[in-house]
Coordinates of C-alpha atoms in Angstrom, one line a residue:
X1 CA -5.4 -6.3 -35.3
X2 CA -5.2 -7.8 -38.8
X3 CA -8.2 -8.0 -40.9
X4 CA -8.2 -11.5 -40.7
X5 CA -8.9 -11.5 -36.5
X6 CA -11.5 -13.9 -34.7
X7 CA -14.5 -12.4 -33.3
X8 CA -14.1 -13.6 -29.5
X9 CA -17.6 -11.3 -28.4
X10 CA -20.3 -10.2 -29.9
X11 CA -22.9 -8.1 -27.7
X12 CA -25.9 -6.9 -29.3
X13 CA -29.3 -5.5 -27.6
X14 CA -27.8 -5.5 -23.8
X15 CA -30.2 -4.0 -21.9
X16 CA -30.5 -4.3 -17.9
X17 CA -33.3 -3.6 -15.8
X18 CA -33.8 -3.2 -11.9
X19 CA -37.2 -4.0 -10.5
X20 CA -37.7 -1.3 -7.5
X21 CA -40.9 -0.5 -6.4
X22 CA -43.2 -2.3 -8.3
X23 CA -42.0 -1.0 -11.3
X24 CA -39.1 -1.7 -13.7
X25 CA -36.5 0.9 -14.3
X26 CA -34.0 0.6 -17.5
X27 CA -30.3 1.4 -16.7
X28 CA -28.4 -0.3 -19.5
X29 CA -30.6 0.5 -22.9
X30 CA -29.7 -2.1 -26.0
X31 CA -25.6 -1.7 -25.6
X32 CA -24.2 -3.3 -28.8
X33 CA -20.3 -3.7 -29.1
X34 CA -17.9 -6.4 -30.5
X35 CA -14.3 -8.1 -29.5
X36 CA -11.9 -9.9 -31.3
X37 CA -8.9 -12.1 -30.0
X38 CA -6.7 -10.5 -29.3
X39 CA -8.3 -6.9 -28.9
X40 CA -8.3 -4.6 -26.0
X41 CA -11.5 -2.0 -26.0
X42 CA -12.0 0.3 -23.9
X43 CA -15.5 1.4 -22.3
X44 CA -15.4 5.2 -20.8
X45 CA -17.7 6.7 -19.1
X46 CA -18.9 8.8 -15.9
X47 CA -20.1 7.4 -12.3
X48 CA -23.9 5.6 -13.2
X49 CA -22.8 5.0 -16.9
X50 CA -23.3 1.9 -17.0
X51 CA -19.7 0.5 -17.9
X52 CA -19.5 -1.8 -14.8
X53 CA -23.1 -3.3 -15.2
X54 CA -22.7 -4.3 -19.0
X55 CA -19.3 -6.5 -18.4
X56 CA -20.1 -8.2 -15.0
X57 CA -23.9 -8.8 -16.8
X58 CA -21.3 -10.8 -19.8
X59 CA -20.0 -13.4 -16.2
X60 CA -23.4 -13.4 -14.8
X61 CA -22.6 -11.2 -12.0
X62 CA -25.1 -8.4 -11.8
X63 CA -26.7 -7.8 -7.9
X64 CA -30.1 -9.4 -7.1
X65 CA -32.9 -7.8 -8.4
X66 CA -30.8 -7.1 -11.3
X67 CA -31.8 -8.8 -15.6
X68 CA -30.3 -8.6 -18.1
X69 CA -31.4 -9.7 -21.5
X70 CA -30.5 -9.5 -25.3
X71 CA -27.7 -11.6 -27.1
X72 CA -23.5 -12.1 -25.9
X73 CA -21.6 -14.7 -27.6
X74 CA -18.8 -15.6 -25.7
X75 CA -16.8 -18.2 -27.9
X76 CA -20.1 -19.3 -29.2
X77 CA -21.9 -19.4 -25.7
X78 CA -25.0 -16.9 -25.1
X79 CA -23.7 -15.8 -21.4
X80 CA -26.9 -14.1 -20.8
X81 CA -29.1 -16.5 -21.2
X82 CA -26.3 -19.9 -20.1
X83 CA -27.2 -22.0 -17.0
X84 CA -24.9 -21.7 -14.1
X85 CA -23.5 -25.2 -14.7
X86 CA -21.8 -23.9 -18.2
X87 CA -21.3 -20.5 -16.6
X88 CA -19.4 -21.9 -14.0
X89 CA -17.0 -23.4 -17.1
X90 CA -16.9 -19.6 -18.6
X91 CA -15.8 -18.0 -15.5
X92 CA -12.1 -18.0 -15.5
X93 CA -11.8 -20.5 -18.3
X94 CA -12.9 -18.2 -20.9
X95 CA -13.2 -14.7 -18.8
X96 CA -11.4 -13.3 -15.3
X97 CA -12.5 -10.2 -13.8
X98 CA -9.5 -7.7 -12.8
X99 CA -11.4 -5.9 -10.2
X100 CA -10.2 -1.7 -9.1
X101 CA -9.3 -3.1 -5.1
X102 CA -7.7 -6.0 -5.2
X103 CA -8.1 -6.4 -1.6
X104 CA -12.0 -7.6 -2.7
X105 CA -10.5 -10.2 -4.7
X106 CA -8.1 -11.4 -2.4
X107 CA -8.6 -13.0 1.4
X108 CA -6.7 -11.0 4.0
X109 CA -6.5 -14.3 6.2
X110 CA -4.6 -16.4 3.2
X111 CA -1.5 -15.8 2.1
X112 CA -0.3 -14.9 -1.3
X113 CA 0.8 -18.5 -2.3
X114 CA -2.3 -19.9 -1.1
X115 CA -4.3 -17.2 -3.6
X116 CA -2.4 -19.1 -6.6
X117 CA -2.9 -22.8 -4.7
X118 CA -6.3 -22.3 -4.4
X119 CA -6.8 -21.1 -8.5
X120 CA -4.6 -23.1 -9.9
X121 CA -5.7 -26.3 -7.9
X122 CA -8.7 -26.4 -10.5
X123 CA -6.0 -27.3 -13.6
X124 CA -5.7 -31.0 -14.3
X125 CA -1.9 -30.1 -15.2
X126 CA -1.5 -28.8 -11.4
X127 CA -3.0 -31.6 -9.7
X128 CA -0.6 -34.1 -11.4
X129 CA 2.8 -32.0 -9.7
X130 CA 4.9 -33.2 -7.2
X131 CA 5.0 -30.4 -4.2
X132 CA 8.1 -28.8 -5.3
X133 CA 6.7 -28.5 -8.6
X134 CA 3.8 -26.7 -7.5
X135 CA 5.4 -24.0 -5.5
X136 CA 8.2 -23.4 -8.4
X137 CA 4.6 -22.8 -10.1
X138 CA 3.3 -20.0 -7.9
X139 CA 6.7 -18.6 -8.0
X140 CA 6.5 -18.5 -11.9
X141 CA 3.3 -16.8 -11.9
X142 CA 4.4 -14.5 -9.3
X143 CA 7.3 -14.1 -12.0
X144 CA 5.1 -13.6 -14.0
X145 CA 3.4 -10.0 -12.8
X146 CA 7.2 -8.8 -12.0
X147 CA 7.1 -10.0 -8.7
X148 CA 10.4 -11.8 -8.3
X149 CA 11.2 -11.9 -4.5
X150 CA 10.2 -15.2 -3.2
X151 CA 9.5 -14.2 0.0
X152 CA 6.0 -12.3 -1.3
X153 CA 4.2 -15.8 -1.6
X154 CA 4.7 -15.8 2.0
X155 CA 3.2 -12.7 3.0
X156 CA -0.5 -11.5 3.4
X157 CA -2.5 -8.9 1.5
X158 CA -2.2 -5.8 4.0
X159 CA 1.6 -6.5 4.2
X160 CA 2.1 -5.5 0.5
X161 CA 1.6 -2.0 -1.5
X162 CA -1.3 -1.1 -3.5
X163 CA 0.4 -1.7 -6.6
X164 CA 1.9 -4.8 -5.4
X165 CA -1.6 -6.0 -4.2
X166 CA -2.9 -5.5 -7.6
X167 CA 0.2 -7.7 -8.8
X168 CA -1.3 -10.2 -7.2
X169 CA -4.8 -10.0 -8.1
X170 CA -3.3 -9.8 -11.8
X171 CA -1.6 -13.6 -11.1
X172 CA -5.0 -15.1 -9.8
X173 CA -6.6 -13.7 -12.6
X174 CA -4.8 -15.4 -15.1
X175 CA -4.0 -18.3 -13.5
X176 CA -7.5 -20.0 -14.9
X177 CA -5.1 -18.7 -18.5
X178 CA -9.1 -17.4 -19.6
X179 CA -9.4 -16.1 -23.4
X180 CA -10.5 -12.6 -22.1
X181 CA -9.3 -10.1 -18.9
X182 CA -11.8 -8.0 -17.9
X183 CA -9.9 -5.1 -16.2
X184 CA -12.8 -3.1 -14.1
X185 CA -10.7 0.1 -13.3
X186 CA -7.6 -1.7 -12.7
X187 CA -5.7 1.6 -12.1
X188 CA -7.8 4.3 -10.3
X189 CA -6.8 3.7 -7.0
X190 CA -2.6 3.5 -7.8
X191 CA -0.6 6.6 -8.0
X192 CA 0.7 7.2 -11.5
X193 CA 3.9 5.7 -11.4
X194 CA 2.5 2.3 -10.4
X195 CA -0.5 2.6 -12.8
X196 CA 1.8 3.4 -15.6
X197 CA 3.9 0.1 -14.5
X198 CA 0.3 -1.9 -14.1
X199 CA -0.9 -1.0 -17.4
X200 CA 2.3 -1.6 -18.8
X201 CA 2.5 -5.4 -17.4
X202 CA -1.3 -5.7 -18.7
X203 CA -0.4 -5.2 -21.8
X204 CA 3.0 -7.2 -21.7
X205 CA 1.1 -9.9 -21.0
X206 CA -2.1 -9.7 -23.3
X207 CA 0.6 -9.2 -26.1
X208 CA 2.3 -12.7 -24.9
X209 CA -0.2 -15.1 -24.3
X210 CA -2.8 -13.0 -27.5
X211 CA -5.9 -12.8 -25.2
X212 CA -8.2 -10.1 -25.7
X213 CA -9.0 -7.6 -23.2
X214 CA -11.5 -5.2 -21.7
X215 CA -10.3 -2.0 -20.3
X216 CA -13.1 0.1 -18.0
X217 CA -12.1 3.3 -17.0
X218 CA -12.9 6.8 -16.4
X219 CA -9.6 8.4 -17.7
X220 CA -10.0 9.2 -21.3
X221 CA -5.9 9.6 -21.3
X222 CA -5.5 5.7 -20.3
X223 CA -8.3 4.6 -22.5
X224 CA -6.8 6.0 -25.7
X225 CA -3.2 4.9 -24.7
X226 CA -3.8 1.2 -23.6
X227 CA -6.8 0.1 -25.9
X228 CA -7.3 -0.7 -30.5
X229 CA -11.0 1.1 -29.8
X230 CA -12.9 2.9 -27.9
X231 CA -16.5 2.2 -26.6
X232 CA -18.1 5.9 -24.7
X233 CA -21.0 5.6 -22.4
X234 CA -23.3 8.0 -21.0
X235 CA -26.5 7.7 -19.0
X236 CA -27.1 3.7 -19.6
X237 CA -26.2 3.9 -23.1
X238 CA -23.7 4.0 -25.7
X239 CA -22.5 7.3 -27.4
X240 CA -19.8 7.2 -29.8
X241 CA -17.2 4.5 -30.6
X242 CA -14.1 4.0 -32.9
X243 CA -10.7 3.2 -33.3
X244 CA -9.1 5.1 -30.2
X245 CA -6.2 6.9 -32.1
X246 CA -9.0 8.7 -34.3
X247 CA -11.8 9.1 -31.4
X248 CA -9.0 10.7 -29.5
X249 CA -8.9 13.5 -32.2
X250 CA -11.6 13.7 -34.3
X251 CA -14.8 13.4 -31.2
X252 CA -18.0 12.8 -33.5
X253 CA -20.7 13.3 -30.4
X254 CA -20.9 16.2 -27.9
X255 CA -20.5 14.0 -24.6
X256 CA -16.9 12.8 -26.2
X257 CA -15.6 16.2 -26.9
X258 CA -17.2 17.2 -23.0
X259 CA -14.7 14.5 -21.4
X260 CA -11.7 15.2 -23.6
X261 CA -12.3 18.7 -22.7
X262 CA -12.5 18.2 -19.2
X263 CA -9.2 16.7 -19.0
X264 CA -6.4 19.1 -17.7
X265 CA -3.5 19.8 -19.7
X266 CA -0.2 19.1 -18.3
X267 CA 1.6 22.2 -20.3
X268 CA -0.6 24.9 -19.3
X269 CA -2.7 26.5 -16.8
X270 CA -6.1 27.3 -17.8
X271 CA -7.9 30.4 -16.7
X272 CA -10.8 27.9 -16.5
X273 CA -11.4 24.1 -17.1
X274 CA -14.2 23.1 -19.5
X275 CA -17.0 21.6 -17.9
X276 CA -20.2 19.8 -18.6
X277 CA -22.7 21.6 -17.4
X278 CA -26.5 20.3 -15.9
X279 CA -26.2 16.6 -14.6
X280 CA -26.9 12.6 -14.6
X281 CA -30.5 12.6 -15.9
X282 CA -32.7 10.5 -13.6
X283 CA -33.6 7.2 -14.4
X284 CA -37.0 8.0 -15.5
X285 CA -35.8 11.3 -17.5
X286 CA -34.0 8.2 -19.9
X287 CA -37.1 7.1 -21.8
X288 CA -36.9 9.2 -24.7
X289 CA -34.9 10.9 -27.0
X290 CA -30.8 11.4 -26.4
X291 CA -30.2 11.2 -23.3
X292 CA -27.2 14.0 -23.5
X293 CA -30.1 16.4 -25.0
X294 CA -30.5 18.3 -21.4
X295 CA -26.6 18.7 -21.3
X296 CA -25.9 19.4 -25.2
X297 CA -25.4 23.0 -26.4
X298 CA -26.1 21.8 -29.9
X299 CA -29.6 20.1 -29.2
X300 CA -32.4 20.5 -30.9
X301 CA -36.4 19.8 -29.7
X302 CA -35.6 16.6 -32.1
X303 CA -33.3 15.5 -29.8
X304 CA -35.8 15.1 -27.1
X305 CA -38.3 13.4 -28.8
X306 CA -35.9 11.0 -31.4
X307 CA -34.1 8.0 -29.3
X308 CA -31.0 7.7 -31.5
X309 CA -29.1 4.2 -31.4
X310 CA -25.3 3.8 -32.3
X311 CA -24.8 3.9 -35.8
X312 CA -21.7 3.8 -38.1
X313 CA -20.7 6.9 -39.8
X314 CA -17.5 5.6 -41.8
X315 CA -14.9 3.0 -41.5
X316 CA -15.2 1.5 -38.3
X317 CA -16.9 4.6 -36.2
X318 CA -20.0 5.2 -35.1
X319 CA -22.1 8.2 -33.6
X320 CA -25.3 8.2 -31.5
X321 CA -26.0 11.6 -32.1
X322 CA -28.5 12.9 -33.8
X323 CA -27.1 16.0 -36.0
X324 CA -23.3 14.2 -36.3
X325 CA -23.7 15.0 -39.7
X326 CA -25.0 19.0 -39.6
X327 CA -22.5 19.9 -36.2
X328 CA -18.9 17.7 -37.4
X329 CA -17.6 21.4 -38.3
X330 CA -19.0 22.6 -35.0
X331 CA -17.0 20.0 -32.8
X332 CA -14.0 20.3 -34.7
X333 CA -13.4 23.6 -34.7
X334 CA -14.6 23.8 -30.9
X335 CA -12.1 20.7 -30.0
X336 CA -9.1 22.7 -31.6
X337 CA -10.1 25.5 -29.2
X338 CA -9.9 22.9 -26.2
X339 CA -6.0 21.8 -27.5
X340 CA -4.2 25.3 -27.8
X341 CA -6.7 26.9 -24.7
X342 CA -4.8 29.7 -24.1
X343 CA -2.5 30.1 -20.9
X344 CA -2.9 31.6 -17.2
X345 CA 0.1 32.7 -15.1
X346 CA 0.3 31.1 -12.1
X347 CA -0.7 33.4 -9.4
X348 CA 1.9 34.1 -6.6
X349 CA 2.7 37.4 -4.0
X350 CA 6.2 36.2 -2.5
X351 CA 6.0 39.2 -0.4
X352 CA 2.7 37.9 1.5
X353 CA 3.0 36.8 5.2
X354 CA 4.4 33.8 5.9
X355 CA 1.2 31.3 7.9
X356 CA 3.2 27.9 7.2
X357 CA 7.1 27.6 7.6
X358 CA 8.6 24.2 8.1
X359 CA 12.3 23.7 8.6
X360 CA 14.1 20.3 8.6
X361 CA 10.7 18.5 10.1
X362 CA 11.7 14.7 10.5
X363 CA 8.6 12.1 11.6
X364 CA 9.1 8.5 12.3
X365 CA 6.6 6.1 13.5
X366 CA 8.7 3.7 16.2
X367 CA 12.2 3.0 17.7
X368 CA 15.3 1.8 17.0
X369 CA 15.7 -0.6 14.3
X370 CA 12.0 -1.5 13.7
X371 CA 11.6 2.8 13.4
X372 CA 9.9 3.9 10.3
X373 CA 11.0 7.3 8.4
X374 CA 7.8 9.1 7.3
X375 CA 9.2 12.6 6.4
X376 CA 13.3 13.5 6.7
X377 CA 14.5 16.6 6.6
X378 CA 11.1 18.9 4.9
X379 CA 11.9 22.6 4.9
X380 CA 8.8 24.1 3.1
X381 CA 6.7 27.6 3.3
X382 CA 3.5 28.3 2.8
X383 CA 2.1 32.5 2.1
X384 CA -1.5 33.5 2.7
X385 CA -3.6 33.1 -0.2
X386 CA -0.8 30.8 -2.0
X387 CA -1.1 27.4 -3.3
X388 CA 0.9 25.4 -2.9
X389 CA 1.4 21.7 -4.2
X390 CA 2.7 18.2 -2.2
X391 CA 3.5 15.9 -5.2
X392 CA 4.5 12.3 -4.6
X393 CA 3.8 8.6 -5.3
X394 CA 1.9 6.2 -2.6
X395 CA 4.5 6.5 0.4
X396 CA 6.2 9.8 -0.3
X397 CA 5.1 11.1 2.9
X398 CA 2.8 14.1 1.2
X399 CA -0.2 12.5 3.2
X400 CA 1.5 12.8 6.5
X401 CA 3.1 16.0 6.3
X402 CA -0.3 17.5 5.9
X403 CA -2.1 15.3 8.9
X404 CA 1.6 17.1 10.9
X405 CA 0.0 20.7 9.8
X406 CA -3.6 19.9 11.2
X407 CA -2.7 18.3 14.2
X408 CA -3.2 14.5 13.3
X409 CA 0.0 13.8 13.2
X410 CA 3.1 15.0 15.2
X411 CA 6.3 16.3 14.3
X412 CA 9.2 14.1 15.7
X413 CA 12.0 16.5 15.2
X414 CA 12.7 20.1 13.3
X415 CA 10.9 23.1 13.8
X416 CA 7.5 23.8 12.5
X417 CA 5.3 26.8 12.7
X418 CA 1.8 27.6 11.4
X419 CA 0.2 31.1 11.9
X420 CA 2.9 31.9 14.8
X421 CA 2.4 28.3 16.5
X422 CA 4.7 26.6 17.2
X423 CA 3.3 23.4 16.5
X424 CA 6.1 20.5 17.4
X425 CA 4.7 21.0 21.1
X426 CA 2.1 18.4 20.6
X427 CA 0.2 18.0 24.0
X428 CA 2.1 21.2 26.0
X429 CA -0.1 23.2 23.4
X430 CA -2.3 26.0 25.6
X431 CA -5.5 25.5 24.9
X432 CA -6.0 29.0 23.5
X433 CA -3.3 28.1 21.1
X434 CA -4.7 24.5 19.6
X435 CA -7.9 26.1 19.2
X436 CA -6.8 29.4 16.9
X437 CA -4.4 26.4 14.9
X438 CA -7.0 24.3 14.1
X439 CA -9.7 27.1 14.3
X440 CA -7.0 28.3 10.9
X441 CA -6.9 24.8 9.3
X442 CA -8.9 22.9 7.7
X443 CA -8.4 19.5 6.1
X444 CA -10.1 17.7 3.0
X445 CA -10.0 14.3 2.8
X446 CA -9.9 12.7 -0.5
X447 CA -13.3 10.3 0.0
X448 CA -15.6 12.6 1.1
X449 CA -18.0 9.8 2.0
X450 CA -16.2 8.2 5.0
X451 CA -15.7 11.8 6.7
X452 CA -19.2 12.9 6.4
X453 CA -21.8 11.5 8.8
X454 CA -24.7 9.5 6.8
X455 CA -27.2 9.8 9.8
X456 CA -26.7 13.5 9.2
X457 CA -28.5 15.7 6.5
X458 CA -26.3 18.3 4.3
X459 CA -27.7 20.8 6.2
X460 CA -27.2 19.9 10.1
X461 CA -23.4 18.9 9.3
X462 CA -22.9 22.5 7.9
X463 CA -24.7 24.1 10.4
X464 CA -22.5 22.0 13.7
X465 CA -20.1 23.5 11.7
X466 CA -21.1 26.6 12.1
X467 CA -21.4 26.3 15.5
X468 CA -18.1 25.2 16.2
X469 CA -16.4 28.2 14.1
X470 CA -18.7 29.8 17.0
X471 CA -16.9 27.9 19.8
X472 CA -13.3 29.2 18.4
X473 CA -15.1 32.8 18.8
X474 CA -15.3 33.6 15.3
X475 CA -17.8 36.5 14.4
X476 CA -18.2 35.5 11.1
X477 CA -20.4 32.4 10.7
X478 CA -21.7 31.6 7.4
X479 CA -25.5 30.3 7.4
X480 CA -26.1 27.2 6.1
X481 CA -27.5 28.7 2.5
X482 CA -24.6 31.0 2.4
X483 CA -22.4 27.7 2.5
X484 CA -24.0 25.4 -0.2
X485 CA -24.0 28.5 -2.1
X486 CA -20.1 29.1 -2.1
X487 CA -19.7 25.8 -3.4
X488 CA -22.4 25.9 -5.8
X489 CA -25.2 23.9 -4.5
X490 CA -28.7 24.4 -4.6
X491 CA -30.6 25.3 -0.7
X492 CA -32.9 22.8 -1.5
X493 CA -29.2 20.2 -1.0
X494 CA -29.8 20.9 3.0
X495 CA -32.6 18.4 3.3
X496 CA -30.8 15.5 1.4
X497 CA -28.2 13.4 3.3
X498 CA -25.1 12.5 1.9
X499 CA -25.9 8.7 0.4
X500 CA -28.5 11.1 -1.7
X501 CA -25.6 13.1 -3.7
X502 CA -22.9 12.1 -6.7
X503 CA -19.5 11.7 -5.2
X504 CA -18.8 15.4 -7.0
X505 CA -21.8 16.7 -4.6
X506 CA -20.2 15.2 -1.2
X507 CA -16.8 16.5 -2.0
X508 CA -18.6 20.5 -2.4
X509 CA -20.2 19.6 1.5
X510 CA -16.8 18.3 2.1
X511 CA -15.4 21.5 1.1
X512 CA -18.6 23.2 2.4
X513 CA -17.9 22.2 6.0
X514 CA -14.3 23.0 5.9
X515 CA -15.0 26.6 4.4
X516 CA -17.8 26.9 7.1
X517 CA -15.1 27.3 9.7
X518 CA -13.5 30.2 7.8
X519 CA -10.0 28.7 8.1
X520 CA -7.1 30.6 6.2
X521 CA -5.3 27.3 5.2
X522 CA -7.6 24.4 3.2
X523 CA -5.4 21.3 3.2
X524 CA -6.8 19.4 0.3
X525 CA -5.4 15.5 0.4
X526 CA -6.6 14.2 -3.3
X527 CA -9.6 15.5 -3.5
X528 CA -10.6 14.7 -7.0
X529 CA -8.5 11.4 -7.6
X530 CA -11.5 9.7 -7.3
X531 CA -14.1 11.7 -9.5
X532 CA -14.7 11.7 -12.8
X533 CA -12.9 13.7 -15.4
X534 CA -15.7 16.2 -16.0
X535 CA -16.6 16.3 -12.5
X536 CA -12.7 17.2 -11.1
X537 CA -12.8 20.0 -13.6
X538 CA -15.7 22.0 -11.6
X539 CA -14.0 20.7 -7.8
X540 CA -10.8 22.4 -9.8
X541 CA -12.2 25.4 -10.6
X542 CA -14.7 25.8 -7.6
X543 CA -11.5 25.9 -5.5
X544 CA -9.4 28.3 -7.8
X545 CA -13.1 30.1 -7.7
X546 CA -12.4 30.3 -3.6
X547 CA -8.9 30.8 -3.6
X548 CA -9.8 34.1 -5.9
X549 CA -13.5 35.2 -3.5
X550 CA -11.5 34.4 -0.4
X551 CA -7.5 34.7 -0.4
X552 CA -7.1 31.4 1.3
X553 CA -4.2 29.8 1.2
X554 CA -4.2 26.1 -0.3
X555 CA -2.0 22.6 0.4
X556 CA -3.2 20.4 -2.4
X557 CA -1.6 16.9 -1.8
X558 CA -2.0 14.5 -4.9
X559 CA 0.0 12.4 -7.4
X560 CA -1.9 14.2 -10.5
X561 CA 0.7 16.6 -12.1
X562 CA -1.8 17.4 -14.3
X563 CA -4.1 18.8 -11.7
X564 CA -1.1 20.2 -10.4
X565 CA -0.3 22.6 -13.1
X566 CA -4.1 23.9 -13.1
X567 CA -4.0 25.0 -9.2
X568 CA -0.6 25.0 -7.7
X569 CA 1.6 28.3 -7.5
X570 CA 4.7 26.5 -5.7
X571 CA 5.5 22.9 -6.1
X572 CA 7.3 20.3 -3.4
X573 CA 8.0 17.1 -4.8
X574 CA 8.8 14.8 -2.6
X575 CA 10.2 11.5 -2.4
X576 CA 10.5 8.3 0.3
X577 CA 9.8 11.7 2.6
X578 CA 12.4 13.5 1.3
X579 CA 11.8 17.4 -0.9
X580 CA 13.9 16.4 -3.9
X581 CA 12.4 19.5 -5.8
X582 CA 10.7 22.8 -5.5
X583 CA 10.2 25.6 -7.3
X584 CA 6.9 27.2 -9.4
X585 CA 4.9 25.7 -11.2
X586 CA 6.8 26.2 -14.1
X587 CA 9.2 23.0 -13.0
X588 CA 6.9 21.0 -14.9
X589 CA 8.0 22.2 -17.6
X590 CA 12.4 21.6 -17.0
X591 CA 12.3 19.5 -13.9
X592 CA 16.4 18.9 -12.4
X593 CA 15.4 16.0 -11.1
X594 CA 14.6 12.4 -12.3
X595 CA 12.4 11.8 -9.7
X596 CA 9.8 14.4 -11.1
X597 CA 11.1 13.5 -14.9
X598 CA 9.7 10.1 -13.7
X599 CA 6.7 11.4 -12.5
X600 CA 6.2 13.4 -16.0
X601 CA 6.4 11.0 -17.7
X602 CA 4.2 8.7 -15.5
X603 CA 1.4 10.6 -16.5
X604 CA -1.0 9.2 -19.3
X605 CA -1.0 10.1 -22.6
X606 CA -3.4 9.7 -24.8
X607 CA -1.2 8.5 -27.5
X608 CA -0.6 5.1 -27.6
X609 CA 3.7 4.9 -27.4
X610 CA 3.2 6.3 -23.9
X611 CA 2.7 2.2 -23.3
X612 CA 5.2 2.0 -25.5
X613 CA 3.2 -1.1 -26.4
X614 CA 1.7 -1.3 -29.9
X615 CA 4.4 -0.7 -32.2
X616 CA 5.9 -4.1 -30.1
X617 CA 2.3 -5.7 -31.0
X618 CA 2.6 -4.9 -35.2
X619 CA -1.0 -3.7 -35.2
X620 CA -2.2 -3.2 -38.4

């Protein structure tokens, strides 16, 4: 940004409360931030930090029961106190929002072109166009977001890929020509390659239109690469703010350092990923003192007694740490240790017995000209105690392969054995073989909430898994307490239900339920992709610990190569159902396949040149 930039948004003392149980609970407390014309700011933090609530309040889109106070001037309008009539002029025209899941923005019963027509109809110049001109304008808007196939305008949202749907959602958001775009986790549900494409698209359009953007994300690497400045939130309060390149190199708050340390490095495997100890404080525990004090190793008694707001600590930097001047050298030294942590070699025993053997396996859906090939001539081996990663974009066949190994899908052709059982026989398998197969292989899904019964307590869920293990003839059934201990949860969690747990806790329970059956192979399908970086580090450490302690084998399905580096001994790279490269985790250092190189280039880097945009923006 130039020094003559014009202020578009100025937020001061934003406080968001919720009336519940006869009392007012403060969820976001005293947030200050600003945004200039043409600038991108990022708001990062873990789930529950208040990121989305804060930006939704700017459009008066808070759920019922929530209240927002303070001041938020957007193009001269205090959007916190403006009337609904005034806000109708602000929403869309001044500010528009891109959501994480475009399905929530798009009507499944409306074609893509109709979505854009509905938005464009609000513009007088569009209403003045002829019918052919309107159709051409819809196609022009789609072309702006990289959709050059005119037939897409006639399709329904469910007929598009996730990345394509997000492009349509962006086109609909931009159709109002807003001055401000609020992007709420716009790439979280996308694979790395598609994520990079969407981010480059957003930044390119922003540059062309000279718009401003607020990007909400829990991925620090994305924030540092895409944003000019970054605000770090924790438990409803701002912890730190500053230019992204400075903040990425020199964190000035222990929480920011903790987030940076939790990011898995792409260039080496660590013995253990650093984690932020403790848990997010309850709303009642946030009233006095620093909200991060209970989890901070530099905290002193005063930190729990004095509430510190974001305060300047130099040119365009701010921190809410009471001891920022005292511990600055400690933070720098710890950050240096994190950046250059020692590498641990991958664990691999090539003499161990083979437990999974696939040779020329293919999987097709449908028949004849309409058949879709999900897997084509795939060969793969998993040995006892080995960790194997399946890597690729969405649609590469990773999940299909995993589902075949657990019996949720059937192999179309080829040879496939799991623990010596020929799984290509499908329904013809003897019942004893089916039981032996399914007792040895368990599956952990991406979304643990959808795989846990919301009506059952955690103890009931784990006990049921234990009874199932007994039915399979297992004499080593673990108690509920033993399972909870194995996944790092206290015994008290047995009485809770899934809705009372955080995302990371639910994933631990899902892993525990799988382990309760004493499997010899655990298939983990994107188990950390929806988790905050600090929770992700905890789950990755947990899986590595379990593997060391039990000798269980892992099949880890993911699109995140930085995660692969931390868990896998052997890597298989899938592209459009075919294995294009395989080898030890060291292939990430020197890949031979162009596709693997593309996946590596798509892994977010903290430097701005990852998106190749700032040199073109002429930022000064």
